């Protein structure tokens, strides 16, 4: 009986010292494990005098219950404490700002293309696409640039395998494709924006890949005045109502006569500055009346039909409009901030 009392005291002391679940589990082994102190008391019962057996048994049970109750209680406390600690550690501060997912923005080249498309579609033009891998036949030959023609030299071309296929050096072949597809009938009003390629060393004003937009109108009784009027609307839409336009004589094999299209400098209003190289004028594209040879090549009777064509360098327009001084900025699109700034400028 004394042993039981002693043990209860010892157990009470031990329980006070428990600091964590490990301590608690060690106590479990020490007291009610196979060789634990309480289990051993249980085995003593057979040596206890008969009349004390009942009392002894009750006390041993008592102390066992005491241990179990304390054990469960402490285990619960420890578990709860652990849960609370973890909750505290992993707590989410819902008032913190979330992670911003960066979003893209419309590229300057695309901005120009979109505004030209919108304008010209409103004037009845269709937007047509053509292949970037093109036939020499369409890129040059049918456009009145036969093999060996000196004007080919100006377009240092990427040929593919042999002389027959190339990366288109201009969007003009889409004129040919459109006329051939229309089989000599119907008025044609089409524009074709797209990528073009030349074997240029990349520098501030040259890129081996660049963007052009072709325009073609074939109908009856078209004049250079129609072309001038169309260019005027384009210039004003892109660069503001106070822009003046002018044509300068030029040469392209696919147009006759051919012109360079100039706008009065939007920076100095024609007075002369470094953007217009002190001329007051900026060249933004080439154009002209479709050469009868080209019409005939593409199945159109030049006695019945005529028309005009134009071609803009979209990169140049974007650089002028957004004040970009290096074409490589348009094609090395590594920093979203480069694009973002055009959002702000537009608004
Ligand atoms: N294809 C010409 C170039 O790349 C630009 C051009 C000039 C297109 C006159 C035309 C045009 O349609 O009529 O330099």
Short mmCIF file of C-alpha atoms and ligand atoms in Angstrom, two decimals:
data_model
loop_
_atom_site.label_atom_id
_atom_site.label_comp_id
_atom_site.label_asym_id
_atom_site.label_seq_id
_atom_site.Cartn_x
_atom_site.Cartn_y
_atom_site.Cartn_z
CA UNK A 1 0.00 0.00 0.00
CA UNK A 2 2.85 2.29 0.82
CA UNK A 3 4.42 1.57 -2.53
CA UNK A 4 1.22 2.72 -4.21
CA UNK A 5 1.20 5.99 -2.30
CA UNK A 6 4.89 6.56 -3.02
CA UNK A 7 4.35 5.89 -6.67
CA UNK A 8 1.44 8.31 -6.89
CA UNK A 9 3.61 11.05 -5.39
CA UNK A 10 6.43 10.28 -7.79
CA UNK A 11 4.00 10.30 -10.71
CA UNK A 12 2.57 13.68 -9.67
CA UNK A 13 6.11 15.11 -9.55
CA UNK A 14 6.99 13.59 -12.90
CA UNK A 15 3.85 14.99 -14.52
CA UNK A 16 4.81 18.47 -13.38
CA UNK A 17 8.13 18.18 -15.21
CA UNK A 18 6.61 17.23 -18.58
CA UNK A 19 7.42 19.88 -21.17
CA UNK A 20 6.44 18.28 -24.44
CA UNK A 21 4.87 15.26 -26.11
CA UNK A 22 8.16 13.34 -25.99
CA UNK A 23 8.39 13.74 -22.22
CA UNK A 24 4.79 12.60 -21.99
CA UNK A 25 5.39 9.51 -24.11
CA UNK A 26 8.46 8.64 -22.00
CA UNK A 27 6.29 8.81 -18.89
CA UNK A 28 3.80 6.50 -20.52
CA UNK A 29 6.53 3.91 -21.01
CA UNK A 30 7.83 4.50 -17.51
CA UNK A 31 4.42 4.00 -15.82
CA UNK A 32 2.11 1.91 -17.91
CA UNK A 33 4.52 0.37 -20.43
CA UNK A 34 5.02 -3.41 -20.28
CA UNK A 35 7.61 -3.03 -17.54
CA UNK A 36 6.22 0.26 -16.27
CA UNK A 37 5.90 0.94 -12.54
CA UNK A 38 2.11 0.67 -12.51
CA UNK A 39 2.16 -2.51 -14.57
CA UNK A 40 4.64 -3.95 -12.06
CA UNK A 41 2.34 -3.05 -9.15
CA UNK A 42 -0.38 -4.95 -10.91
CA UNK A 43 1.81 -8.02 -10.92
CA UNK A 44 2.39 -7.71 -7.16
CA UNK A 45 -1.30 -8.27 -6.53
CA UNK A 46 -0.85 -12.02 -6.28
CA UNK A 47 1.47 -11.56 -3.27
CA UNK A 48 -0.89 -9.25 -1.42
CA UNK A 49 -2.77 -10.89 1.56
CA UNK A 50 -6.24 -11.87 0.56
CA UNK A 51 -8.12 -9.35 2.72
CA UNK A 52 -6.11 -6.46 1.28
CA UNK A 53 -6.30 -7.58 -2.30
CA UNK A 54 -9.49 -5.63 -3.07
CA UNK A 55 -8.25 -2.43 -1.53
CA UNK A 56 -4.86 -2.79 -3.25
CA UNK A 57 -6.47 -3.48 -6.58
CA UNK A 58 -8.64 -0.41 -6.26
CA UNK A 59 -5.70 1.80 -5.50
CA UNK A 60 -3.64 0.50 -8.37
CA UNK A 61 -6.61 1.10 -10.65
CA UNK A 62 -6.96 4.52 -9.18
CA UNK A 63 -3.43 5.49 -9.96
CA UNK A 64 -3.71 3.99 -13.44
CA UNK A 65 -6.83 6.07 -14.09
CA UNK A 66 -5.08 9.08 -12.66
CA UNK A 67 -2.22 8.60 -15.12
CA UNK A 68 -4.54 8.01 -18.06
CA UNK A 69 -6.67 11.07 -17.33
CA UNK A 70 -3.62 13.31 -16.95
CA UNK A 71 -2.01 11.79 -20.02
CA UNK A 72 -5.03 12.42 -22.23
CA UNK A 73 -5.45 15.93 -20.91
CA UNK A 74 -1.81 16.88 -21.47
CA UNK A 75 -1.70 15.23 -24.88
CA UNK A 76 -4.72 17.28 -25.91
CA UNK A 77 -3.08 20.45 -24.63
CA UNK A 78 0.15 19.76 -26.49
CA UNK A 79 -1.66 19.00 -29.73
CA UNK A 80 -3.77 22.10 -29.44
CA UNK A 81 -0.69 24.16 -28.74
CA UNK A 82 1.03 22.78 -31.83
CA UNK A 83 -1.99 23.55 -33.99
CA UNK A 84 -2.12 27.10 -32.64
CA UNK A 85 1.56 27.61 -33.30
CA UNK A 86 1.26 26.37 -36.84
CA UNK A 87 -1.77 28.56 -37.51
CA UNK A 88 0.11 31.53 -36.22
CA UNK A 89 3.16 30.75 -38.32
CA UNK A 90 1.21 30.13 -41.54
CA UNK A 91 -1.20 32.97 -40.98
CA UNK A 92 -2.22 34.78 -44.18
CA UNK A 93 -2.45 38.53 -43.99
CA UNK A 94 -5.44 39.15 -46.21
CA UNK A 95 -4.75 42.88 -46.17
CA UNK A 96 -1.43 42.46 -48.03
CA UNK A 97 -1.56 43.46 -51.73
CA UNK A 98 -1.72 40.45 -54.07
CA UNK A 99 0.92 39.54 -56.64
CA UNK A 100 0.41 41.61 -59.74
CA UNK A 101 0.26 39.53 -62.90
CA UNK A 102 1.99 41.59 -65.58
CA UNK A 103 -0.10 42.02 -68.68
CA UNK A 104 1.09 42.77 -72.18
CA UNK A 105 0.39 45.83 -74.23
CA UNK A 106 -0.14 46.59 -77.90
CA UNK A 107 3.16 46.81 -79.77
CA UNK A 108 3.86 50.15 -81.56
CA UNK A 109 4.04 48.40 -84.95
CA UNK A 110 0.69 46.76 -84.29
CA UNK A 111 -0.78 50.11 -83.23
CA UNK A 112 0.09 51.64 -86.60
CA UNK A 113 -1.16 48.58 -88.48
CA UNK A 114 -4.46 48.66 -86.55
CA UNK A 115 -5.12 52.34 -87.17
CA UNK A 116 -4.32 51.99 -90.89
CA UNK A 117 -6.51 48.90 -91.13
CA UNK A 118 -9.41 50.66 -89.41
CA UNK A 119 -9.09 53.69 -91.65
CA UNK A 120 -8.76 51.81 -94.92
CA UNK A 121 -11.45 49.28 -94.07
CA UNK A 122 -13.78 52.23 -93.53
CA UNK A 123 -12.88 53.26 -97.10
CA UNK A 124 -13.87 49.87 -98.46
CA UNK A 125 -10.50 48.10 -98.50
CA UNK A 126 -10.14 44.41 -97.59
CA UNK A 127 -7.28 43.28 -95.36
CA UNK A 128 -5.43 40.44 -97.12
CA UNK A 129 -2.60 38.25 -95.91
CA UNK A 130 0.10 36.65 -97.99
CA UNK A 131 2.83 34.08 -97.33
CA UNK A 132 6.20 35.15 -95.97
CA UNK A 133 7.91 32.39 -97.93
CA UNK A 134 7.17 33.58 -101.42
CA UNK A 135 7.91 32.70 -105.02
CA UNK A 136 10.44 34.78 -106.93
CA UNK A 137 7.70 34.92 -109.58
CA UNK A 138 5.36 36.91 -107.33
CA UNK A 139 7.92 38.86 -105.33
CA UNK A 140 9.76 40.07 -108.44
CA UNK A 141 9.02 38.67 -111.85
CA UNK A 142 5.32 39.50 -112.31
CA UNK A 143 5.96 42.87 -110.65
CA UNK A 144 8.07 43.79 -113.67
CA UNK A 145 11.34 42.92 -111.96
CA UNK A 146 12.74 40.17 -114.21
CA UNK A 147 15.88 38.25 -113.20
CA UNK A 148 18.93 40.48 -113.53
CA UNK A 149 16.88 43.68 -113.20
CA UNK A 150 19.06 46.26 -111.40
CA UNK A 151 16.21 47.28 -109.07
CA UNK A 152 16.46 43.82 -107.49
CA UNK A 153 19.79 44.83 -105.99
CA UNK A 154 18.08 47.35 -103.72
CA UNK A 155 16.28 44.44 -102.07
CA UNK A 156 19.03 42.16 -100.86
CA UNK A 157 16.92 39.04 -100.68
CA UNK A 158 17.04 35.85 -98.61
CA UNK A 159 16.68 33.04 -101.11
CA UNK A 160 15.60 29.62 -99.96
CA UNK A 161 17.55 26.72 -101.50
CA UNK A 162 17.37 27.86 -105.10
CA UNK A 163 16.28 30.90 -107.12
CA UNK A 164 12.63 30.01 -107.01
CA UNK A 165 11.69 30.60 -103.38
CA UNK A 166 12.60 33.46 -101.06
CA UNK A 167 11.54 35.27 -97.91
CA UNK A 168 9.44 38.07 -99.36
CA UNK A 169 11.44 41.29 -99.51
CA UNK A 170 8.29 43.41 -99.81
CA UNK A 171 4.53 43.00 -99.39
CA UNK A 172 4.02 43.87 -103.08
CA UNK A 173 3.67 40.18 -104.14
CA UNK A 174 0.30 40.21 -102.38
CA UNK A 175 -0.85 42.67 -105.09
CA UNK A 176 -0.02 40.01 -107.65
CA UNK A 177 -1.71 37.24 -105.66
CA UNK A 178 -4.86 39.32 -105.22
CA UNK A 179 -5.11 40.27 -108.89
CA UNK A 180 -4.51 36.68 -110.01
CA UNK A 181 -7.12 35.42 -107.54
CA UNK A 182 -9.69 37.94 -108.80
CA UNK A 183 -9.14 36.69 -112.36
CA UNK A 184 -9.30 40.03 -114.12
CA UNK A 185 -12.70 40.96 -112.76
CA UNK A 186 -14.15 43.20 -110.08
CA UNK A 187 -12.69 46.40 -108.66
CA UNK A 188 -9.98 45.61 -106.12
CA UNK A 189 -9.35 47.49 -102.91
CA UNK A 190 -6.94 45.71 -100.67
CA UNK A 191 -4.27 46.34 -98.07
CA UNK A 192 -1.76 43.83 -96.80
CA UNK A 193 0.23 44.47 -93.64
CA UNK A 194 2.95 41.94 -92.90
CA UNK A 195 6.50 40.93 -92.18
CA UNK A 196 9.17 41.35 -94.83
CA UNK A 197 12.83 40.33 -94.92
CA UNK A 198 16.07 41.62 -96.38
CA UNK A 199 19.68 40.66 -95.89
CA UNK A 200 20.48 43.84 -93.99
CA UNK A 201 22.99 44.17 -91.19
CA UNK A 202 20.89 45.13 -88.17
CA UNK A 203 21.59 48.69 -87.03
CA UNK A 204 19.58 51.64 -85.77
CA UNK A 205 17.66 52.03 -89.03
CA UNK A 206 17.85 48.53 -90.53
CA UNK A 207 16.48 45.20 -89.44
CA UNK A 208 16.61 41.92 -91.36
CA UNK A 209 12.93 41.58 -90.53
CA UNK A 210 10.63 44.57 -90.79
CA UNK A 211 6.99 45.37 -91.47
CA UNK A 212 5.35 46.84 -94.52
CA UNK A 213 1.84 47.62 -95.56
CA UNK A 214 0.89 47.31 -99.17
CA UNK A 215 -2.17 48.92 -100.72
CA UNK A 216 -3.75 48.25 -104.11
CA UNK A 217 -6.74 49.75 -105.82
CA UNK A 218 -7.79 48.60 -109.28
CA UNK A 219 -10.89 50.08 -110.85
CA UNK A 220 -11.95 52.25 -113.79
CA UNK A 221 -10.67 55.78 -114.39
CA UNK A 222 -8.43 56.03 -111.31
CA UNK A 223 -6.06 59.02 -111.22
CA UNK A 224 -2.98 60.10 -109.34
CA UNK A 225 -5.32 62.56 -107.61
CA UNK A 226 -7.18 59.60 -106.04
CA UNK A 227 -3.87 58.32 -104.72
CA UNK A 228 -2.96 61.76 -103.37
CA UNK A 229 -6.32 62.07 -101.62
CA UNK A 230 -5.95 58.62 -100.08
CA UNK A 231 -2.44 59.41 -98.87
CA UNK A 232 -3.65 62.71 -97.44
CA UNK A 233 -6.24 60.95 -95.27
CA UNK A 234 -3.66 58.39 -94.13
CA UNK A 235 -1.12 61.09 -93.22
CA UNK A 236 -3.67 63.11 -91.26
CA UNK A 237 -4.99 60.08 -89.44
CA UNK A 238 -1.52 59.05 -88.32
CA UNK A 239 0.13 62.40 -87.74
CA UNK A 240 -2.62 64.95 -87.19
CA UNK A 241 -4.86 67.21 -89.26
CA UNK A 242 -2.27 69.92 -89.84
CA UNK A 243 0.02 67.58 -91.85
CA UNK A 244 0.64 68.55 -95.46
CA UNK A 245 1.54 65.94 -98.05
CA UNK A 246 3.55 65.98 -101.24
CA UNK A 247 4.64 63.58 -103.98
CA UNK A 248 8.15 63.47 -105.38
CA UNK A 249 8.92 61.70 -108.64
CA UNK A 250 10.56 58.33 -108.13
CA UNK A 251 11.02 54.96 -109.76
CA UNK A 252 9.50 51.58 -108.99
CA UNK A 253 9.24 48.95 -111.71
CA UNK A 254 5.67 48.07 -110.71
CA UNK A 255 4.28 51.61 -110.91
CA UNK A 256 4.32 54.22 -113.67
CA UNK A 257 4.57 57.03 -112.77
CA UNK A 258 6.07 56.35 -109.33
CA UNK A 259 6.30 58.71 -106.40
CA UNK A 260 7.78 59.04 -102.93
CA UNK A 261 5.18 60.07 -100.38
CA UNK A 262 6.26 62.84 -98.01
CA UNK A 263 4.53 64.46 -95.06
CA UNK A 264 5.40 67.87 -93.62
CA UNK A 265 7.52 67.36 -90.52
CA UNK A 266 5.28 66.96 -87.46
CA UNK A 267 8.11 68.04 -85.20
CA UNK A 268 9.01 71.41 -86.69
CA UNK A 269 5.94 71.91 -88.89
CA UNK A 270 8.15 72.21 -91.94
CA UNK A 271 10.67 74.72 -90.59
CA UNK A 272 13.51 72.20 -90.49
CA UNK A 273 14.85 70.12 -87.60
CA UNK A 274 16.97 67.04 -87.04
CA UNK A 275 14.05 64.64 -87.55
CA UNK A 276 13.39 65.90 -91.10
CA UNK A 277 17.11 66.58 -91.69
CA UNK A 278 16.29 70.26 -92.15
CA UNK A 279 14.16 69.64 -95.22
CA UNK A 280 10.80 70.15 -93.51
CA UNK A 281 9.59 66.89 -95.10
CA UNK A 282 9.65 63.24 -94.10
CA UNK A 283 9.35 60.37 -96.59
CA UNK A 284 6.99 57.68 -95.35
CA UNK A 285 6.46 55.40 -98.35
CA UNK A 286 6.45 54.74 -102.08
CA UNK A 287 3.51 54.64 -104.46
CA UNK A 288 2.33 55.15 -108.02
CA UNK A 289 -0.12 54.16 -110.72
CA UNK A 290 -0.02 50.42 -111.30
CA UNK A 291 2.23 49.74 -114.27
CA UNK A 292 0.17 48.43 -117.24
CA UNK A 293 2.76 45.67 -117.57
CA UNK A 294 1.90 44.46 -114.07
CA UNK A 295 -1.82 44.65 -114.76
CA UNK A 296 -1.35 42.56 -117.88
CA UNK A 297 0.95 40.09 -116.07
CA UNK A 298 -1.82 39.55 -113.55
CA UNK A 299 -4.66 39.08 -116.03
CA UNK A 300 -6.07 42.62 -116.09
CA UNK A 301 -6.62 44.43 -119.35
CA UNK A 302 -4.86 47.81 -118.91
CA UNK A 303 -7.17 49.36 -121.49
CA UNK A 304 -10.12 48.56 -119.30
CA UNK A 305 -8.74 48.92 -115.81
CA UNK A 306 -6.21 51.00 -114.00
CA UNK A 307 -5.29 51.70 -110.41
CA UNK A 308 -2.78 52.81 -107.84
CA UNK A 309 -0.57 51.04 -105.36
CA UNK A 310 1.30 52.17 -102.29
CA UNK A 311 3.70 50.72 -99.77
CA UNK A 312 4.49 51.98 -96.28
CA UNK A 313 7.34 51.01 -94.01
CA UNK A 314 5.38 50.47 -90.82
CA UNK A 315 8.45 50.44 -88.56
CA UNK A 316 9.42 53.85 -89.83
CA UNK A 317 5.91 55.17 -89.18
CA UNK A 318 6.00 53.74 -85.64
CA UNK A 319 9.43 55.20 -84.98
CA UNK A 320 8.32 58.63 -86.19
CA UNK A 321 5.04 58.55 -84.34
CA UNK A 322 6.46 57.33 -81.03
CA UNK A 323 9.84 59.04 -81.18
CA UNK A 324 11.84 55.79 -81.29
CA UNK A 325 15.34 56.29 -82.64
CA UNK A 326 16.46 52.66 -82.99
CA UNK A 327 14.49 50.06 -84.94
CA UNK A 328 15.99 47.28 -82.79
CA UNK A 329 13.87 48.50 -79.88
CA UNK A 330 10.83 47.34 -81.86
CA UNK A 331 12.20 43.82 -82.28
CA UNK A 332 14.08 43.19 -79.05
CA UNK A 333 11.03 43.17 -76.93
CA UNK A 334 12.64 42.09 -73.67
CA UNK A 335 11.20 44.57 -71.23
CA UNK A 336 7.46 45.07 -70.77
CA UNK A 337 8.13 48.64 -69.67
CA UNK A 338 9.19 49.43 -73.25
CA UNK A 339 5.67 48.60 -74.41
CA UNK A 340 3.89 50.09 -71.39
CA UNK A 341 5.14 53.59 -72.11
CA UNK A 342 3.19 53.68 -75.40
CA UNK A 343 -0.04 53.08 -73.46
CA UNK A 344 0.63 56.23 -71.49
CA UNK A 345 1.58 58.28 -74.53
CA UNK A 346 -1.57 57.32 -76.38
CA UNK A 347 -3.90 58.33 -73.52
N1 LIG B 1 7.63 47.59 -102.42
C1 LIG B 1 8.32 48.86 -102.29
C2 LIG B 1 9.54 48.68 -101.38
O1 LIG B 1 9.60 47.74 -100.67
C3 LIG B 1 7.39 49.89 -101.72
C4 LIG B 1 6.36 50.28 -102.69
C5 LIG B 1 6.59 51.30 -103.59
C6 LIG B 1 5.17 49.58 -102.78
C7 LIG B 1 5.67 51.67 -104.51
C8 LIG B 1 4.22 49.94 -103.72
C9 LIG B 1 4.50 50.98 -104.59
O2 LIG B 1 3.05 49.32 -103.85
O3 LIG B 1 3.56 51.32 -105.52
O4 LIG B 1 10.41 49.50 -101.44
#
